Coordinates of N, CA and C and ligand atoms in Angstrom, one line a residue:
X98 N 18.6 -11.4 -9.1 CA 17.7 -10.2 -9.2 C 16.8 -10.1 -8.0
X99 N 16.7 -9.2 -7.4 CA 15.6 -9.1 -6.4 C 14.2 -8.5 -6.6
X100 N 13.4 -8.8 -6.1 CA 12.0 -8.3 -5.9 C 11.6 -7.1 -5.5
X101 N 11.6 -6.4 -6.3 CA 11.4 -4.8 -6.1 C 9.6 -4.1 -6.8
X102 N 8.7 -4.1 -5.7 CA 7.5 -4.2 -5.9 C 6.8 -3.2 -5.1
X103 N 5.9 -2.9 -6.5 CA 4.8 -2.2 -6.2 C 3.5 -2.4 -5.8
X104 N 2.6 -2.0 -4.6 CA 1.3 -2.8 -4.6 C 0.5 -1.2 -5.0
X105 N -0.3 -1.3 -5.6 CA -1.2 0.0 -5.8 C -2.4 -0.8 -6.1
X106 N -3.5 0.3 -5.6 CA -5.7 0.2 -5.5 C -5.7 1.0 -4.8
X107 N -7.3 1.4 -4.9 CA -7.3 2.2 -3.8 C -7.5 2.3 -2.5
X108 N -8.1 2.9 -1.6 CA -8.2 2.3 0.2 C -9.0 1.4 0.1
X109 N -8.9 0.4 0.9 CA -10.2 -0.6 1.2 C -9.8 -2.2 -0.2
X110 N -8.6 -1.9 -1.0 CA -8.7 -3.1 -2.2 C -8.0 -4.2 -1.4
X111 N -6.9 -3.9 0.0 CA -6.6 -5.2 0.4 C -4.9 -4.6 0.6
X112 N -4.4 -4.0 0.1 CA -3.2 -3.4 -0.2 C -2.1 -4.1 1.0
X113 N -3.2 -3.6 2.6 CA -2.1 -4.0 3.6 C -2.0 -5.8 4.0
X114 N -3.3 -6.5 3.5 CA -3.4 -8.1 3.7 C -2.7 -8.3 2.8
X115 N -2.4 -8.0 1.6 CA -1.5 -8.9 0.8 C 0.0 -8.2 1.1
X116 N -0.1 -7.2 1.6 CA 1.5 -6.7 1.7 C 1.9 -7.4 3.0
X117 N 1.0 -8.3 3.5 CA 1.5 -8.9 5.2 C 2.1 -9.8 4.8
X118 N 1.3 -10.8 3.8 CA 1.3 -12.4 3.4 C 2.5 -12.2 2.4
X119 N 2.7 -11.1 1.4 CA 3.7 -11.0 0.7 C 5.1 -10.6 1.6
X120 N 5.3 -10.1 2.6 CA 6.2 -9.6 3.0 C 7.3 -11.1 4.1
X121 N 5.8 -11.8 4.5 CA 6.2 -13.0 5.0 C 6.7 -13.8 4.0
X122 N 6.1 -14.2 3.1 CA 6.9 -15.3 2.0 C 7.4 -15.6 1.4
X123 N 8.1 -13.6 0.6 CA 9.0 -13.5 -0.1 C 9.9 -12.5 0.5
X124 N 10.0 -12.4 1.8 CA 11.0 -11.9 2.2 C 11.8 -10.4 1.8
X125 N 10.8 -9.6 1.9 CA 11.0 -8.1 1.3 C 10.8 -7.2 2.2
X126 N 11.4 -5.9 2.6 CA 11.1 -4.6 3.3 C 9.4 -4.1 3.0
X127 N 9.4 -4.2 3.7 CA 7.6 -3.7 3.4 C 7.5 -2.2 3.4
X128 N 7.5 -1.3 3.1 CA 7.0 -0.1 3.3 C 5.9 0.5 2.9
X129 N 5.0 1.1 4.1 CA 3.6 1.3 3.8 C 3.9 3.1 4.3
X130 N 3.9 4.2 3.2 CA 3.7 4.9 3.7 C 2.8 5.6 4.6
X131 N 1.6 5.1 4.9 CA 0.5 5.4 5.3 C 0.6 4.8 6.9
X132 N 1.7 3.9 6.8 CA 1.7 3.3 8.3 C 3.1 3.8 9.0
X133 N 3.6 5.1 7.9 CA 5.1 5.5 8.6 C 4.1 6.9 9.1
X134 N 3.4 7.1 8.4 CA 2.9 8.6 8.6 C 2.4 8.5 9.8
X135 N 1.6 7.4 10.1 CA 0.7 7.1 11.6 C 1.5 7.1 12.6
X136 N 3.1 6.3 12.4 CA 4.0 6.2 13.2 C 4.2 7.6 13.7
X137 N 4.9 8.3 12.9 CA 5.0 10.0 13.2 C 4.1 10.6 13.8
X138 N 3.1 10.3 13.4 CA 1.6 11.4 14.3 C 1.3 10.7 15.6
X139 N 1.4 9.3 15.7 CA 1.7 9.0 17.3 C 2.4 9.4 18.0
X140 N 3.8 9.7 17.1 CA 4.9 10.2 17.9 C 5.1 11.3 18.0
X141 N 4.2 12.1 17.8 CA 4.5 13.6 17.4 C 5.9 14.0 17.2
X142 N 6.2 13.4 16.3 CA 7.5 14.3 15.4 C 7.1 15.2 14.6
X143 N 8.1 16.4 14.1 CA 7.9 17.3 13.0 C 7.2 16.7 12.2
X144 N 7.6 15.9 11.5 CA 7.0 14.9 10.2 C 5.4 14.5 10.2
X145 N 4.9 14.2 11.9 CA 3.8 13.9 12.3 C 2.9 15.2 12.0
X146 N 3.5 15.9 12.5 CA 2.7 16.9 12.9 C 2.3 17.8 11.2
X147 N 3.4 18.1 10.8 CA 3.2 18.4 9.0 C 2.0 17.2 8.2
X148 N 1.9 16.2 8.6 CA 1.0 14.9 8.2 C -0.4 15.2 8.3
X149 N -0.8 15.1 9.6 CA -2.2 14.5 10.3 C -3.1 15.5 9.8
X150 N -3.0 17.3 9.2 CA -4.2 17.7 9.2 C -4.5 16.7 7.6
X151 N -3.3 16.8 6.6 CA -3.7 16.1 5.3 C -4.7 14.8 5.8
X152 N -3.8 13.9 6.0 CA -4.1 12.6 6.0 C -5.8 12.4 7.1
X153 N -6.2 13.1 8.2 CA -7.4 13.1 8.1 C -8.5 13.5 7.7
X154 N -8.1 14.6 6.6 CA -8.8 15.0 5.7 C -9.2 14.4 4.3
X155 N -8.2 13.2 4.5 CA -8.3 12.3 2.8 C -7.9 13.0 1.7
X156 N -6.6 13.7 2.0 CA -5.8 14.3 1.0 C -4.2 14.0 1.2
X157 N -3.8 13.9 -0.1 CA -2.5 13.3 -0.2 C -1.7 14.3 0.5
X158 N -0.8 14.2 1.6 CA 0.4 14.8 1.9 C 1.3 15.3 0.9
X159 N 2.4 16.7 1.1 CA 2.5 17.1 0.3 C 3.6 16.3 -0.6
X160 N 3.7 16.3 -1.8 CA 5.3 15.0 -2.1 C 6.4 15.5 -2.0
X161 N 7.0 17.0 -1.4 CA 8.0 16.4 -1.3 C 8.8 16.1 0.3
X162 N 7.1 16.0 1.1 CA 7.8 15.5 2.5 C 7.9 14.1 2.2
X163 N 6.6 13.7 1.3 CA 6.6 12.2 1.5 C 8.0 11.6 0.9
X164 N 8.0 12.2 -0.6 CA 9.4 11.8 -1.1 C 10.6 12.1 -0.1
X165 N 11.2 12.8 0.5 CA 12.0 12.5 1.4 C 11.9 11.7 2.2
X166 N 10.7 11.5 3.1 CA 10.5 9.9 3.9 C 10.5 9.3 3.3
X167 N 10.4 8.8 1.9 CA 10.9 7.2 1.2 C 12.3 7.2 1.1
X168 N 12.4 8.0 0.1 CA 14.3 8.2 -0.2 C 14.9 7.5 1.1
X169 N 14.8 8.1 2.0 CA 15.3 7.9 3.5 C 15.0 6.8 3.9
X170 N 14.2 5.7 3.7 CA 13.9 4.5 4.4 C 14.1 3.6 3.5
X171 N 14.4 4.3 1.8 CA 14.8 3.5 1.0 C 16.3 2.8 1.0
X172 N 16.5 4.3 1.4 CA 18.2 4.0 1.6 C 18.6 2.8 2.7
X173 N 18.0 2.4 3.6 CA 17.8 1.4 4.8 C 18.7 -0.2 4.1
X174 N 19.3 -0.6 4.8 CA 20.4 -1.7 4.3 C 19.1 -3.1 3.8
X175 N 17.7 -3.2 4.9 CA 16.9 -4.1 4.2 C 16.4 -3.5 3.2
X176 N 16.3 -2.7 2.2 CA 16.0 -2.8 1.2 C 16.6 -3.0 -0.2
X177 N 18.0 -3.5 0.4 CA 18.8 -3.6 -1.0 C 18.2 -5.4 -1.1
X178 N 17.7 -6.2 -0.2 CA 17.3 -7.9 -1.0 C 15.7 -7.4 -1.0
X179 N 15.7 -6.5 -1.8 CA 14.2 -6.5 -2.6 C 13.2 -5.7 -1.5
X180 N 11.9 -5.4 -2.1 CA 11.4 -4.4 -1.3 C 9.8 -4.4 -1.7
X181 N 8.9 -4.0 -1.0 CA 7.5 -3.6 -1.3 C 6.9 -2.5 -1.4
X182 N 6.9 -1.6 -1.9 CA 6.0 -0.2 -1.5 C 5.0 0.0 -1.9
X183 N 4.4 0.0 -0.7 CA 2.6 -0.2 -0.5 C 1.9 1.2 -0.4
X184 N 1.9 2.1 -1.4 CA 0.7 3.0 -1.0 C 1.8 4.5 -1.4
X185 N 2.8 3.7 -2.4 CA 3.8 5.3 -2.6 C 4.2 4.2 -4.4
X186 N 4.3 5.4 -5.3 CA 4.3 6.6 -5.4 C 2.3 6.3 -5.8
X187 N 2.3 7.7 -5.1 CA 0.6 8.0 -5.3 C 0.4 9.5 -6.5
X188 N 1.2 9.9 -7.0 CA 1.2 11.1 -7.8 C 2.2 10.6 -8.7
X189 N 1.6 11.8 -10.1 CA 3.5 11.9 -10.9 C 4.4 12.0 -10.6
X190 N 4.7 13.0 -9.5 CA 5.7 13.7 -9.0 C 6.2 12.6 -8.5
X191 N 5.9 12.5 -7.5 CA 6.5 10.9 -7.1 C 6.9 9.9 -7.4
X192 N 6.2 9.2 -8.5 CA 6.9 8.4 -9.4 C 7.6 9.0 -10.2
X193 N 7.5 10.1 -11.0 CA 8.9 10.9 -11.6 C 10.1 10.8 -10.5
X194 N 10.2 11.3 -9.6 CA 11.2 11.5 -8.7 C 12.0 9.9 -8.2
X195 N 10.9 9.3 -7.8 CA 11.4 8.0 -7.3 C 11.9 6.9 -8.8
X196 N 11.7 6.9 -10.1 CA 12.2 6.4 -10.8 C 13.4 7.0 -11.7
X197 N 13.9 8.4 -11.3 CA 14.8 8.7 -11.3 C 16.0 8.4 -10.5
X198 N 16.0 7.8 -9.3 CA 16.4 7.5 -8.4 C 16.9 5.9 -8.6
X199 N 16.0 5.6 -8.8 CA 16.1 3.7 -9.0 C 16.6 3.1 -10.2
X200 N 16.5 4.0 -11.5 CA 16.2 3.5 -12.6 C 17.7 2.7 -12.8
X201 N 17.9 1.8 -13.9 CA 19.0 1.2 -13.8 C 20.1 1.0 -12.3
X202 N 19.4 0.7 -11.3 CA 20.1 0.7 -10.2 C 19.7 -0.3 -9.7
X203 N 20.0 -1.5 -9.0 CA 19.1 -2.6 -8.5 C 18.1 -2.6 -7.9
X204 N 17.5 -1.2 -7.5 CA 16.6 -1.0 -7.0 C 15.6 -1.2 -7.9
X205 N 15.7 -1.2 -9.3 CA 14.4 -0.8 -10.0 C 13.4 -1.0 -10.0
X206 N 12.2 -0.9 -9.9 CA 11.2 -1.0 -9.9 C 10.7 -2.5 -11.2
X207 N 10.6 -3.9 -10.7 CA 10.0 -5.0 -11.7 C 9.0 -5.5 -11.5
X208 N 7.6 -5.2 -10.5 CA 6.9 -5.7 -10.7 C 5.7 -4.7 -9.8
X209 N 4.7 -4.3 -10.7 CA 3.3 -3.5 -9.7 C 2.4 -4.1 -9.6
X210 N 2.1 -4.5 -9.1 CA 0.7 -5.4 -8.3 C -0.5 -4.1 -8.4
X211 N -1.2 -4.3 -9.0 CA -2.3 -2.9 -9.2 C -3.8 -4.2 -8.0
X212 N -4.7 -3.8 -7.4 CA -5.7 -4.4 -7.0 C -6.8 -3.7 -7.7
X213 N -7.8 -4.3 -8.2 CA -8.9 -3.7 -8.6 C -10.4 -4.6 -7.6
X214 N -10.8 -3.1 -7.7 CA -11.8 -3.9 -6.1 C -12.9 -2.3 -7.1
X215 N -14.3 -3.9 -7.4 CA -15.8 -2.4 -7.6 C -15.7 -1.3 -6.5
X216 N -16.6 -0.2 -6.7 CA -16.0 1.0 -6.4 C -17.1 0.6 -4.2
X217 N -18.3 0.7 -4.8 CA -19.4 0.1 -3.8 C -18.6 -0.4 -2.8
X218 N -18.1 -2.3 -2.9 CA -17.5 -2.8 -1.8 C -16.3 -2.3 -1.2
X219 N -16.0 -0.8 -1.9 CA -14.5 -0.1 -0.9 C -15.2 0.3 0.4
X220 N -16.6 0.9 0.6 CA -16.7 1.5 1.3 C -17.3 0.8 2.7
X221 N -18.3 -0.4 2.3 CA -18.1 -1.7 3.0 C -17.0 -2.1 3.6
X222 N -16.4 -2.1 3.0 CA -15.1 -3.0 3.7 C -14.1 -1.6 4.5
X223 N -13.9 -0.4 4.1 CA -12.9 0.5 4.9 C -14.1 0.7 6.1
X224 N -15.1 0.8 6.2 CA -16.2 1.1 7.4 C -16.1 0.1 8.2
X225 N -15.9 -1.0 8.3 CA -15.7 -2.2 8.8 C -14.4 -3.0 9.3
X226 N -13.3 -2.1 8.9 CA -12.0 -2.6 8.7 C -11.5 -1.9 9.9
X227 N -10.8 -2.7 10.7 CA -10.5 -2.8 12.4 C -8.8 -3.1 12.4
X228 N -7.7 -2.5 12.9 CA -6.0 -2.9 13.2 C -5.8 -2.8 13.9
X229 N -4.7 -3.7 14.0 CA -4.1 -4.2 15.7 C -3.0 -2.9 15.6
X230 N -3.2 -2.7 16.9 CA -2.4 -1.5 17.1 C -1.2 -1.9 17.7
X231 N -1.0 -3.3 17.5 CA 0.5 -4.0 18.4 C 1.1 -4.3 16.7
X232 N 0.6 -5.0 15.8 CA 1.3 -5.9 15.0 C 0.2 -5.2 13.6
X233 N -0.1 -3.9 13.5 CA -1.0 -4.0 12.1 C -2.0 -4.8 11.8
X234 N -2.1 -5.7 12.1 CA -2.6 -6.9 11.1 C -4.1 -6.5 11.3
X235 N -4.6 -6.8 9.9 CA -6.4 -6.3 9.4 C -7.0 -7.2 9.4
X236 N -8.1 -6.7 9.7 CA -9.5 -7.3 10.3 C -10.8 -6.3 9.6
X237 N -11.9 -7.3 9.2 CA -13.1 -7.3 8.7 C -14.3 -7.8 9.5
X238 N -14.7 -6.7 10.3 CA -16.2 -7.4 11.4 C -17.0 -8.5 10.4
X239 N -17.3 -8.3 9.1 CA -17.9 -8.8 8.3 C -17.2 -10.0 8.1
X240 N -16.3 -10.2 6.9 CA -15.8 -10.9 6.2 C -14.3 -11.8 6.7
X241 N -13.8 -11.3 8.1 CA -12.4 -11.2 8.6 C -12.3 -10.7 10.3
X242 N -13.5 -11.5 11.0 CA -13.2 -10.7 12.3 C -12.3 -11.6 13.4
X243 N -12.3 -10.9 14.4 CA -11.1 -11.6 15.0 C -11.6 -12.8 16.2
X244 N -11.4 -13.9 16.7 CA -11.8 -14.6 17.3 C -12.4 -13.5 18.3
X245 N -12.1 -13.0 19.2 CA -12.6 -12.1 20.2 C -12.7 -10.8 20.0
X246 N -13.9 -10.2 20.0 CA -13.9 -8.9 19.7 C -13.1 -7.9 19.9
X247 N -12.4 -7.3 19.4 CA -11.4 -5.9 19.9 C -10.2 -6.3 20.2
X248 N -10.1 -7.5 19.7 CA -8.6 -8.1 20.1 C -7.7 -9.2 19.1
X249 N -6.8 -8.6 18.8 CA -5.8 -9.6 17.5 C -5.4 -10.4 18.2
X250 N -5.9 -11.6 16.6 CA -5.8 -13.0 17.0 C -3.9 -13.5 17.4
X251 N -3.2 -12.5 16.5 CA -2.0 -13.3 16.5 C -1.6 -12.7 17.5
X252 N -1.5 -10.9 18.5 CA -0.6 -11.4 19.5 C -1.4 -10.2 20.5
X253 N -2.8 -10.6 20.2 CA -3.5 -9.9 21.8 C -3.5 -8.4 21.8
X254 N -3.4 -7.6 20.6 CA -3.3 -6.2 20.7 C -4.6 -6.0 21.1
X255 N -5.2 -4.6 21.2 CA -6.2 -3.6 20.8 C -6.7 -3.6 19.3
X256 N -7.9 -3.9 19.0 CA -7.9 -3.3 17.4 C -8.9 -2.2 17.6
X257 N -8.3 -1.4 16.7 CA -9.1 -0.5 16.6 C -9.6 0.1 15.3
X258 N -9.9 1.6 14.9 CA -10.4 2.0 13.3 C -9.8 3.0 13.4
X259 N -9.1 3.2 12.0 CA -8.4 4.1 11.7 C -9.4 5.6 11.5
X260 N -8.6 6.9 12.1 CA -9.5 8.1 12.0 C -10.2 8.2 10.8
X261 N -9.5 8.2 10.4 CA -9.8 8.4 8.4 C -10.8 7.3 7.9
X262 N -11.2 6.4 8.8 CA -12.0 5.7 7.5 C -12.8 6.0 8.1
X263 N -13.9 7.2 7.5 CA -15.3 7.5 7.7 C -15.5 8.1 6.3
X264 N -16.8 8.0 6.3 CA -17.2 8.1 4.7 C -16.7 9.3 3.7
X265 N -16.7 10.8 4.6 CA -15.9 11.7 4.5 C -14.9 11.6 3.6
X266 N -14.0 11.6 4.6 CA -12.6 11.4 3.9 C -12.2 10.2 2.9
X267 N -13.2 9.3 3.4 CA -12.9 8.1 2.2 C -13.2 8.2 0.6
X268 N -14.1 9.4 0.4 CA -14.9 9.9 -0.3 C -13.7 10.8 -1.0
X269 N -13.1 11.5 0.1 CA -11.5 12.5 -0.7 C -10.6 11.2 -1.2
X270 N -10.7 10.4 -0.5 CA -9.1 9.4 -1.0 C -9.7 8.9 -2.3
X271 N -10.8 8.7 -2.2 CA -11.4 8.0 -3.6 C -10.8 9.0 -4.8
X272 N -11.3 10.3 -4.2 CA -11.2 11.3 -5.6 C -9.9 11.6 -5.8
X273 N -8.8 11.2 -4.8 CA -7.5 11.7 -4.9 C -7.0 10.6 -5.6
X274 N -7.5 9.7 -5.2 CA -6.9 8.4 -6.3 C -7.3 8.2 -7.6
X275 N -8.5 8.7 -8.0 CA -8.8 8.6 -9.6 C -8.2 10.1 -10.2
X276 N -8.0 11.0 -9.4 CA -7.2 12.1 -10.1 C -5.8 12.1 -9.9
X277 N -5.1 11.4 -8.8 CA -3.9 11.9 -8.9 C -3.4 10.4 -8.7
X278 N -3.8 9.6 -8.1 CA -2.7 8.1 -8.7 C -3.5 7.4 -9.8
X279 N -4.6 7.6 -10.2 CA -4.2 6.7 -11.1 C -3.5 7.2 -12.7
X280 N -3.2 8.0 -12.8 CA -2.2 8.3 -13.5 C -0.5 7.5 -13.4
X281 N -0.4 7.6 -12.5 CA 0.4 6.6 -11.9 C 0.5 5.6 -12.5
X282 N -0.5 4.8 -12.7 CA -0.7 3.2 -13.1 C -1.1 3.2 -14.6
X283 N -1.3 4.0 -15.1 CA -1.1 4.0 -16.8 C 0.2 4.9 -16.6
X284 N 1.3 5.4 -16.2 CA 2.9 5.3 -16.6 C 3.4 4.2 -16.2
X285 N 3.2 3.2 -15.6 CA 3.5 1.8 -15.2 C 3.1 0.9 -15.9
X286 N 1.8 1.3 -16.4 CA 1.3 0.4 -18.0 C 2.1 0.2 -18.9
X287 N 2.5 1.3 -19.4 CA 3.2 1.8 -20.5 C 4.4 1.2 -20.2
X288 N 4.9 1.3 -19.1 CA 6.6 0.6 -18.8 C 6.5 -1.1 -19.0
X289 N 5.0 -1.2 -19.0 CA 4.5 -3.0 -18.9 C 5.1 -3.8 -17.5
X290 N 4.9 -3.0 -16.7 CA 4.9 -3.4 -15.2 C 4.0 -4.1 -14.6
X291 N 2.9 -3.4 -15.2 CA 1.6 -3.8 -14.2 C 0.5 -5.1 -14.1
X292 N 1.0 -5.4 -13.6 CA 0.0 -7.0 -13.2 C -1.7 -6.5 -12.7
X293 N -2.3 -6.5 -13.1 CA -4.1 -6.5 -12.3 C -4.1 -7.6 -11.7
X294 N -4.7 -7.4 -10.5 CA -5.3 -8.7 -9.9 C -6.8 -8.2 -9.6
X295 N -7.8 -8.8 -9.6 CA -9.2 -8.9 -9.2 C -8.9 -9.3 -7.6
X296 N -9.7 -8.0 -7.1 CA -9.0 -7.9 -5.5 C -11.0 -8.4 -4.6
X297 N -11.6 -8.0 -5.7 CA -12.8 -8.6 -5.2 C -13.2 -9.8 -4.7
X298 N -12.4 -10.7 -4.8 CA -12.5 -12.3 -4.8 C -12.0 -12.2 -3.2
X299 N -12.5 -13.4 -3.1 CA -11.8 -13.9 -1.1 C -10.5 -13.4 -0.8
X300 N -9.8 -13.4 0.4 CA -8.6 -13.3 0.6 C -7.7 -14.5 -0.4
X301 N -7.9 -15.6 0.5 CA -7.1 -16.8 -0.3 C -7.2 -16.3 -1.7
X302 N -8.3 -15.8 -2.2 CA -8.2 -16.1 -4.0 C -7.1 -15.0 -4.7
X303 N -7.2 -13.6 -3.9 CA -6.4 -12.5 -4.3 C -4.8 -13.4 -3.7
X304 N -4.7 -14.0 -3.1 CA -3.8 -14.2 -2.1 C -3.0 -14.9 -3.5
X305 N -3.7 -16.1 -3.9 CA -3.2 -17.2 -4.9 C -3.1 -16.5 -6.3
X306 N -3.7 -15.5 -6.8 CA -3.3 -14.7 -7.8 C -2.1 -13.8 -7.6
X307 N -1.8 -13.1 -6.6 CA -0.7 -12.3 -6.4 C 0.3 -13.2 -6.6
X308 N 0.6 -14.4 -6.2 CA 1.1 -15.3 -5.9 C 2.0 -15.7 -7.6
X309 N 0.7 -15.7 -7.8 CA 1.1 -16.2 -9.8 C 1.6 -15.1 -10.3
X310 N 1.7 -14.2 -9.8 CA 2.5 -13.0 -10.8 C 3.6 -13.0 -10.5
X311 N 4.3 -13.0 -8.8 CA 5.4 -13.1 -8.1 C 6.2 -13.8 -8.6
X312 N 5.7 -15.2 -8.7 CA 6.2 -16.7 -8.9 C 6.7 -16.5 -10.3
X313 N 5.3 -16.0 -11.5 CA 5.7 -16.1 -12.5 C 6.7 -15.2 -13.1
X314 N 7.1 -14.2 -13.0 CA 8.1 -12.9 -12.3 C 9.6 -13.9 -11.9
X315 N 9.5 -14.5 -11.3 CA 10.6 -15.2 -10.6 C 11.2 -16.8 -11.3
X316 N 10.2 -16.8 -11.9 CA 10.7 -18.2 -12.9 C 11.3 -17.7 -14.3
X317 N 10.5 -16.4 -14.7 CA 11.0 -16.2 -16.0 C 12.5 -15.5 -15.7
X318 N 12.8 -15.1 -14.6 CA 14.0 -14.6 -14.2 C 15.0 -16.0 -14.2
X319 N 14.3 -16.9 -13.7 CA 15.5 -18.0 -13.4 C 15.9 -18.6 -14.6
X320 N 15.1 -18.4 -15.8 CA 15.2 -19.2 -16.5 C 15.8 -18.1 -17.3
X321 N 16.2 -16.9 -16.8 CA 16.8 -16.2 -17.9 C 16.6 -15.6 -19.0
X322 N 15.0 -15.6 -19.4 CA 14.3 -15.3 -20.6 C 14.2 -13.6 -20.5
Ligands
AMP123 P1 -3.0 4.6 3.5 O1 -2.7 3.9 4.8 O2 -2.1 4.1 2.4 O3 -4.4 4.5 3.2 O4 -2.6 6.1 3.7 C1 -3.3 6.9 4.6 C2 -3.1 8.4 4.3 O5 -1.7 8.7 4.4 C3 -3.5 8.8 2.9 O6 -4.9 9.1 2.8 C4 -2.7 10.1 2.7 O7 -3.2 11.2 3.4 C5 -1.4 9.7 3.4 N1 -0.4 9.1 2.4 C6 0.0 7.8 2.4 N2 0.8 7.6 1.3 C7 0.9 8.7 0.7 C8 1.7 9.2 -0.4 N3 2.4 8.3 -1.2 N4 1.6 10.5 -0.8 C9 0.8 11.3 -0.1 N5 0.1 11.0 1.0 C10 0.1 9.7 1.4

């Protein structure tokens, strides 16, 4: 059985540090819609260009451009040995659509990682939160900064701040997420998917709890129960 996983919280709970650490150790397609959409608006493709007024305004893109860009990267040969999707489905529609798709298919959807982070330290931490524009990887001036200022430690990028995280918009993602995903995560309740983790705690600690669900996920499998 493979690892077919969900990370959902909202901006700022950690979503992309543990989708780094998890993508390294258990060996899964990572897909962060939010980091295919950036791809596009760099690149100005059609796709980019239909994106960037939503996504700087801190409103969800519409679903059914986004659902076709998953479908389409789902289909991708690395995601048949298991998979991560970080930051999709964010609506009903979405998760309707995408669990019609997967359902009894080895794709299915076995495990959602939900982060729960107080509402206060989101905005702390998205104000403060710096990526390397070579390799993703997140940084915290506060809590997580990089040996040298403005520069990733692992392979010498640029870091920079994403347009969107200003109080603004972070302020729409907030409201888009208590009105339109978390619904989401009570239909994933009810399927008994959803793992909480307390995303407030250090890296390491969210790190070692995600860990326990994974693990624990993966022994009850081996054992067949
Ligand atoms: P993220 O990097 O996950 O915070 O996403 C950044 C932005 O991309 C969001 O604020 C949305 O505008 C857009 N976005 C990402 N994922 C989705 C999704 N599943 N549905 C609609 N819009 C999305």
């Amino acid at each position: 059985m493979t690892l077919n996983m969900l990370i959902m919280g909202p901006a700022g709970a950690g979503k992309g540090t543990m989708s780094e650490l998890i993508e390294k150790k258990y060996n899964v397609a990572h897909i962060s819609t939010g980091d295919m959409f950036r791809s596009e608006i760099k690149n100005n493709t059609e796709l980019g260009q239909k994106a960037t007024e939503y996504i700087k305004q801190g409103l969800l893109v519409p679903d059914e451009v986004t659902i076709a860009m998953v479908l389409k990267r789902m289909s991708q040969p690395d995601c048949d040995g298991g998979y991560l999707l970080d930051g999709f489905p964010r609506s009903l529609v979405q998760a309707n659509v995408f669990d019609t798709k997967v359902i009894e298919t080895p794709k299915e959807v076995n495990i959602v990682i939900n982060l729960t982070v107080d509402k206060e330290a989101l905005f702390d931490r998205i104000e403060n939160r710096r990526i390397c524009r070579q390799c993703g990887a997140v940084y915290n001036m506060h809590t997580l900064p990089p040996k040298v200022e403005g520069v990733c430690d692992n392979c010498g990028g640029e870091l920079y701040q994403r347009a969107d995280d200003n109080r603004e918009s972070l302020e729409r993602r907030m409201q888009s997420y208590e009105e339109e995903t978390f619904p989401v995560l009570t239909h994933y309740r009810r399927l008994n998917l959803v793992h909480d983790v307390n995303a407030s705690q250090t890296i390491e600690e969210v790190w070692a709890d995600v860990q326990k669900v994974i693990d624990g996920f993966i022994a009850e499998h081996q054992e067949g129960k």
